[in-house]
mmCIF file of C-alpha atoms and ligand atoms in Angstrom:
data_model
loop_
_atom_site.group_PDB
_atom_site.id
_atom_site.type_symbol
_atom_site.label_atom_id
_atom_site.label_comp_id
_atom_site.label_asym_id
_atom_site.label_seq_id
_atom_site.Cartn_x
_atom_site.Cartn_y
_atom_site.Cartn_z
ATOM 1 C CA UNK X 1 127.550 91.467 76.896
ATOM 2 C CA UNK X 2 126.703 94.078 79.510
ATOM 3 C CA UNK X 3 125.722 92.750 82.897
ATOM 4 C CA UNK X 4 124.109 95.201 85.318
ATOM 5 C CA UNK X 5 123.933 94.907 89.081
ATOM 6 C CA UNK X 6 120.865 96.336 90.833
ATOM 7 C CA UNK X 7 121.693 96.399 94.559
ATOM 8 C CA UNK X 8 119.400 97.501 97.360
ATOM 9 C CA UNK X 9 118.060 96.688 100.778
ATOM 10 C CA UNK X 10 114.690 95.755 99.260
ATOM 11 C CA UNK X 11 113.153 95.405 102.713
ATOM 12 C CA UNK X 12 110.624 94.783 101.306
ATOM 13 C CA UNK X 13 110.770 94.633 97.496
ATOM 14 C CA UNK X 14 107.912 96.672 96.022
ATOM 15 C CA UNK X 15 106.334 97.483 92.647
ATOM 16 C CA UNK X 16 108.691 100.444 92.060
ATOM 17 C CA UNK X 17 111.633 98.036 92.365
ATOM 18 C CA UNK X 18 109.962 95.528 90.012
ATOM 19 C CA UNK X 19 109.543 98.230 87.385
ATOM 20 C CA UNK X 20 113.218 99.222 87.587
ATOM 21 C CA UNK X 21 114.232 95.580 87.056
ATOM 22 C CA UNK X 22 111.862 95.297 84.069
ATOM 23 C CA UNK X 23 113.339 98.397 82.453
ATOM 24 C CA UNK X 24 116.959 97.455 83.243
ATOM 25 C CA UNK X 25 116.363 94.033 81.689
ATOM 26 C CA UNK X 26 115.559 95.765 78.399
ATOM 27 C CA UNK X 27 118.588 98.062 78.570
ATOM 28 C CA UNK X 28 121.168 95.421 79.516
ATOM 29 C CA UNK X 29 121.945 91.856 78.459
ATOM 30 C CA UNK X 30 121.485 90.574 81.980
ATOM 31 C CA UNK X 31 120.597 91.977 85.375
ATOM 32 C CA UNK X 32 121.557 90.698 88.797
ATOM 33 C CA UNK X 33 119.330 91.910 91.625
ATOM 34 C CA UNK X 34 121.226 91.836 94.917
ATOM 35 C CA UNK X 35 119.513 92.074 98.283
ATOM 36 C CA UNK X 36 122.184 93.643 100.443
ATOM 37 C CA UNK X 37 122.633 94.413 104.116
ATOM 38 C CA UNK X 38 122.664 98.176 104.617
ATOM 39 C CA UNK X 39 124.604 99.021 107.797
ATOM 40 C CA UNK X 40 122.712 102.340 107.997
ATOM 41 C CA UNK X 41 119.431 100.465 108.189
ATOM 42 C CA UNK X 42 119.626 98.412 111.360
ATOM 43 C CA UNK X 43 116.910 95.999 112.343
ATOM 44 C CA UNK X 44 115.650 94.708 109.001
ATOM 45 C CA UNK X 45 112.088 93.426 108.739
ATOM 46 C CA UNK X 46 113.004 90.402 106.599
ATOM 47 C CA UNK X 47 116.258 88.421 106.570
ATOM 48 C CA UNK X 48 118.444 88.572 103.467
ATOM 49 C CA UNK X 49 117.391 85.024 102.574
ATOM 50 C CA UNK X 50 113.690 85.888 102.906
ATOM 51 C CA UNK X 51 114.162 88.978 100.752
ATOM 52 C CA UNK X 52 116.027 86.966 98.122
ATOM 53 C CA UNK X 53 113.246 84.354 97.971
ATOM 54 C CA UNK X 54 110.573 87.040 97.586
ATOM 55 C CA UNK X 55 112.506 88.841 94.836
ATOM 56 C CA UNK X 56 113.022 85.579 92.928
ATOM 57 C CA UNK X 57 109.258 85.087 92.806
ATOM 58 C CA UNK X 58 108.523 88.753 92.053
ATOM 59 C CA UNK X 59 110.791 88.861 88.982
ATOM 60 C CA UNK X 60 110.220 85.341 87.662
ATOM 61 C CA UNK X 61 108.395 86.802 84.620
ATOM 62 C CA UNK X 62 111.652 88.446 83.446
ATOM 63 C CA UNK X 63 114.004 86.147 81.557
ATOM 64 C CA UNK X 64 117.482 87.702 81.871
ATOM 65 C CA UNK X 65 117.455 88.285 85.621
ATOM 66 C CA UNK X 66 119.077 86.487 88.520
ATOM 67 C CA UNK X 67 118.841 87.229 92.231
ATOM 68 C CA UNK X 68 121.503 87.011 94.931
ATOM 69 C CA UNK X 69 121.827 88.169 98.520
ATOM 70 C CA UNK X 70 125.070 89.204 100.158
ATOM 71 C CA UNK X 71 126.610 91.301 102.896
ATOM 72 C CA UNK X 72 129.524 92.779 101.039
ATOM 73 C CA UNK X 73 130.665 95.933 99.277
ATOM 74 C CA UNK X 74 128.630 96.604 96.150
ATOM 75 C CA UNK X 75 131.752 97.117 94.009
ATOM 76 C CA UNK X 76 133.275 93.839 95.238
ATOM 77 C CA UNK X 77 130.078 92.020 94.296
ATOM 78 C CA UNK X 78 130.035 93.714 90.883
ATOM 79 C CA UNK X 79 133.629 92.614 90.217
ATOM 80 C CA UNK X 80 132.890 89.110 91.427
ATOM 81 C CA UNK X 81 129.876 88.839 89.102
ATOM 82 C CA UNK X 82 131.533 90.552 86.136
ATOM 83 C CA UNK X 83 128.955 93.355 86.202
ATOM 84 C CA UNK X 84 130.137 96.547 84.518
ATOM 85 C CA UNK X 85 127.218 98.766 85.479
ATOM 86 C CA UNK X 86 125.368 99.490 88.704
ATOM 87 C CA UNK X 87 121.681 100.370 88.323
ATOM 88 C CA UNK X 88 119.874 102.577 90.821
ATOM 89 C CA UNK X 89 116.366 104.006 90.742
ATOM 90 C CA UNK X 90 115.594 107.659 91.351
ATOM 91 C CA UNK X 91 112.300 108.858 92.824
ATOM 92 C CA UNK X 92 112.790 112.435 93.921
ATOM 93 C CA UNK X 93 115.525 115.069 93.898
ATOM 94 C CA UNK X 94 116.609 114.185 97.428
ATOM 95 C CA UNK X 95 117.436 110.638 96.221
ATOM 96 C CA UNK X 96 119.830 112.164 93.714
ATOM 97 C CA UNK X 97 122.028 113.819 96.321
ATOM 98 C CA UNK X 98 122.672 110.558 98.128
ATOM 99 C CA UNK X 99 122.893 108.481 94.958
ATOM 100 C CA UNK X 100 125.367 110.837 93.268
ATOM 101 C CA UNK X 101 127.737 110.617 96.229
ATOM 102 C CA UNK X 102 127.470 106.839 96.281
ATOM 103 C CA UNK X 103 127.994 106.587 92.501
ATOM 104 C CA UNK X 104 131.122 108.759 92.733
ATOM 105 C CA UNK X 105 132.455 106.702 95.631
ATOM 106 C CA UNK X 106 131.872 103.453 93.726
ATOM 107 C CA UNK X 107 133.602 104.867 90.644
ATOM 108 C CA UNK X 108 136.578 105.911 92.749
ATOM 109 C CA UNK X 109 136.756 102.480 94.352
ATOM 110 C CA UNK X 110 136.390 100.416 91.231
ATOM 111 C CA UNK X 111 135.952 102.425 88.012
ATOM 112 C CA UNK X 112 132.395 101.169 87.747
ATOM 113 C CA UNK X 113 129.662 103.408 86.365
ATOM 114 C CA UNK X 114 126.181 103.853 87.784
ATOM 115 C CA UNK X 115 123.146 104.261 85.566
ATOM 116 C CA UNK X 116 120.115 105.952 87.123
ATOM 117 C CA UNK X 117 116.650 104.982 86.007
ATOM 118 C CA UNK X 118 113.965 107.516 86.937
ATOM 119 C CA UNK X 119 110.892 105.903 88.411
ATOM 120 C CA UNK X 120 107.531 106.175 86.673
ATOM 121 C CA UNK X 121 105.409 108.836 88.361
ATOM 122 C CA UNK X 122 102.954 106.231 89.628
ATOM 123 C CA UNK X 123 105.666 104.692 91.835
ATOM 124 C CA UNK X 124 107.520 107.779 92.993
ATOM 125 C CA UNK X 125 105.838 107.799 96.420
ATOM 126 C CA UNK X 126 106.731 104.177 97.109
ATOM 127 C CA UNK X 127 109.415 103.551 99.726
ATOM 128 C CA UNK X 128 110.161 100.368 101.643
ATOM 129 C CA UNK X 129 110.328 102.264 104.935
ATOM 130 C CA UNK X 130 106.848 103.710 104.453
ATOM 131 C CA UNK X 131 105.445 100.343 103.402
ATOM 132 C CA UNK X 132 106.888 98.744 106.538
ATOM 133 C CA UNK X 133 105.286 101.406 108.696
ATOM 134 C CA UNK X 134 101.876 101.233 107.025
ATOM 135 C CA UNK X 135 101.848 97.419 107.074
ATOM 136 C CA UNK X 136 102.901 97.310 110.724
ATOM 137 C CA UNK X 137 99.821 99.362 111.623
ATOM 138 C CA UNK X 138 97.565 97.016 109.649
ATOM 139 C CA UNK X 139 97.303 99.110 106.467
ATOM 140 C CA UNK X 140 96.624 97.328 103.204
ATOM 141 C CA UNK X 141 99.619 97.714 100.862
ATOM 142 C CA UNK X 142 98.783 94.789 98.578
ATOM 143 C CA UNK X 143 98.354 97.046 95.514
ATOM 144 C CA UNK X 144 101.901 98.364 95.963
ATOM 145 C CA UNK X 145 103.911 95.164 96.342
ATOM 146 C CA UNK X 146 104.170 91.801 94.552
ATOM 147 C CA UNK X 147 101.745 89.176 95.903
ATOM 148 C CA UNK X 148 104.533 87.182 97.566
ATOM 149 C CA UNK X 149 105.523 90.294 99.550
ATOM 150 C CA UNK X 150 101.914 91.139 100.457
ATOM 151 C CA UNK X 151 101.495 87.584 101.797
ATOM 152 C CA UNK X 152 104.731 87.844 103.796
ATOM 153 C CA UNK X 153 103.668 91.200 105.286
ATOM 154 C CA UNK X 154 100.255 89.755 106.201
ATOM 155 C CA UNK X 155 101.948 86.792 107.868
ATOM 156 C CA UNK X 156 104.369 89.049 109.728
ATOM 157 C CA UNK X 157 101.789 91.542 110.950
ATOM 158 C CA UNK X 158 98.838 89.166 111.187
ATOM 159 C CA UNK X 159 96.452 90.966 108.859
HETATM 160 P P1 LIG T 201 118.667 101.279 99.606
HETATM 161 O O1 LIG T 201 119.266 100.371 98.599
HETATM 162 O O2 LIG T 201 119.175 102.683 99.475
HETATM 163 O O3 LIG T 201 118.723 100.730 100.998
HETATM 164 P P2 LIG T 201 116.014 100.538 98.677
HETATM 165 O O4 LIG T 201 116.206 99.107 98.955
HETATM 166 O O5 LIG T 201 114.715 101.123 99.115
HETATM 167 O O6 LIG T 201 117.121 101.469 99.279
HETATM 168 O O7 LIG T 201 116.112 100.829 97.129
HETATM 169 C C1 LIG T 201 116.944 100.146 96.247
HETATM 170 C C2 LIG T 201 116.998 100.910 94.947
HETATM 171 O O8 LIG T 201 115.691 101.069 94.419
HETATM 172 C C3 LIG T 201 117.543 102.334 95.071
HETATM 173 O O9 LIG T 201 118.229 102.645 93.875
HETATM 174 C C4 LIG T 201 116.312 103.180 95.185
HETATM 175 O O10 LIG T 201 116.519 104.508 94.756
HETATM 176 C C5 LIG T 201 115.394 102.440 94.234
HETATM 177 N N1 LIG T 201 113.989 102.692 94.556
HETATM 178 C C6 LIG T 201 113.402 102.734 95.763
HETATM 179 N N2 LIG T 201 112.104 103.031 95.662
HETATM 180 C C7 LIG T 201 111.845 103.195 94.341
HETATM 181 C C8 LIG T 201 110.673 103.539 93.585
HETATM 182 N N3 LIG T 201 109.511 103.775 94.173
HETATM 183 N N4 LIG T 201 110.794 103.604 92.243
HETATM 184 C C9 LIG T 201 111.986 103.381 91.643
HETATM 185 N N5 LIG T 201 113.128 103.071 92.297
HETATM 186 C C10 LIG T 201 113.057 102.977 93.627
#
């Protein structure tokens, strides 16, 4: 039984994230998606609880997935959940530099391995930060996020 942990800020969760969860759910026996607080990303748009609720709805079509939200170290959460693998998505080469360092740090801390899933080309431009910016200026991002997220962005920015 291999349980994978897919941690991220997910502020907000978008279609690129959904696709990574779908593919991880095929590779592993179960997947836990964790909405986490990222200290480098101050001032989140949605609270951890709001993000968790949106992710639950966005991945409800996938059977072997559960969703949590926590402000803790990723490796501590993985140990707590019995997850032996961390999953991260890769969009572009610059992601790899940051992700490699984080994967090596996590392995040093807890012997846990990270598996990278390369995004499909159609999602490689998608980034939560960009979506937040576009939505805040009234842009329509509904084709790039699950419906529950599009509705939440509309409510937040009054589209
Ligand atoms: P972070 O966790 O670094 O704060 P995010 O919440 O945006 O950043 O992303 C969570 C995870 O999803 C990371 O592994 C990130 O590389 C991955 N990811 C982000 N955008 C995409 C995308 N468009 N396609 C595939 N994976 C993505």
